[in-house]
Amino acid sequence: MKLQVLMAMKEGIARGKKIDFELDERSRLYVASCEGRAFGVAQRLISGKRSHLKQLGSSFSGVAIRVRPESGKMEVKVRRKGKTDKKKDVF
């Protein structure tokens, strides 16, 4: 599943970094943070289903796969609970 994150802080977050999400109960938004510093909010679901997002609960993590500081957006890949990846050999 992939999420698009709207970044308030546009520098210092590189591709491959671990991104943590925490649901803010008051605003009902997922707040994105990296290394303990909040920097943005989840804007939309790029791929995956909303029901899968709800299954993750109020706290989950992913990996930044695309960072676009000029537009203030980032894509984060999140693994669903219980889903296993089929690894293919690459030669």
Coordinates of N, CA, C and O in Angstrom, one line a residue, residues 6 11 14 16-17 33 36-37 43 45 50 52 54 58 63 68 70-71 74 82 90:
L6 N 1.9 15.0 2.6 CA 2.1 16.4 2.4 C 3.0 16.9 3.5 O 2.8 16.8 4.7
E11 N 13.0 19.6 4.0 CA 14.3 19.2 3.9 C 14.7 18.2 4.9 O 14.0 18.1 6.0
A14 N 15.3 11.7 3.5 CA 15.8 11.1 2.2 C 15.0 9.8 1.9 O 14.3 9.3 2.8
G16 N 14.2 6.1 1.5 CA 14.7 4.9 2.2 C 14.6 5.1 3.7 O 14.8 4.2 4.5
K17 N 14.2 6.3 4.2 CA 14.1 6.6 5.6 C 12.8 6.0 6.1 O 11.8 5.9 5.4
S33 N 6.0 11.3 10.9 CA 7.2 11.7 11.6 C 8.4 10.8 11.2 O 8.2 9.7 10.7
G36 N 11.5 10.8 15.2 CA 10.9 11.5 16.3 C 10.4 12.9 16.0 O 9.8 13.6 16.9
R37 N 10.6 13.4 14.8 CA 10.2 14.8 14.4 C 9.0 14.7 13.4 O 9.2 14.2 12.3
Q43 N -1.8 12.5 3.1 CA -2.8 13.3 2.3 C -3.8 12.4 1.6 O -5.0 12.7 1.6
L45 N -4.4 8.1 -0.2 CA -4.0 6.7 -0.4 C -3.8 6.6 -1.9 O -4.7 6.8 -2.7
R50 N -8.8 1.5 1.6 CA -9.1 2.2 2.8 C -9.3 1.2 4.0 O -8.8 1.5 5.1
H52 N -7.8 -1.6 4.3 CA -6.5 -2.1 4.8 C -5.8 -1.1 5.7 O -5.1 -1.4 6.6
K54 N -7.3 1.0 7.7 CA -8.0 0.9 9.0 C -7.5 -0.3 9.8 O -7.4 -0.2 11.0
S58 N -4.0 2.8 14.7 CA -3.7 4.2 14.9 C -2.2 4.5 14.8 O -1.8 5.6 14.8
V63 N 8.2 3.1 4.6 CA 9.5 3.6 4.1 C 9.3 4.6 3.0 O 8.5 4.4 2.1
R68 N 9.8 14.4 -3.0 CA 9.8 15.6 -3.9 C 9.7 16.9 -3.1 O 8.6 17.4 -2.9
E70 N 10.5 19.9 -3.8 CA 10.1 21.0 -4.5 C 8.5 21.2 -4.5 O 8.0 22.3 -4.6
S71 N 7.8 20.0 -4.5 CA 6.4 20.1 -4.4 C 5.8 19.8 -3.0 O 4.6 19.9 -2.8
M74 N 5.6 13.5 -0.7 CA 6.4 12.2 -0.5 C 5.5 11.0 -0.7 O 4.3 11.1 -0.3
G82 N 0.3 -9.1 8.1 CA 0.0 -10.4 7.6 C 0.3 -10.7 6.2 O 0.2 -11.8 5.7
V90 N 16.8 -11.7 -8.7 CA 17.2 -10.7 -9.7 C 18.6 -11.0 -10.1 O 19.5 -10.9 -9.3

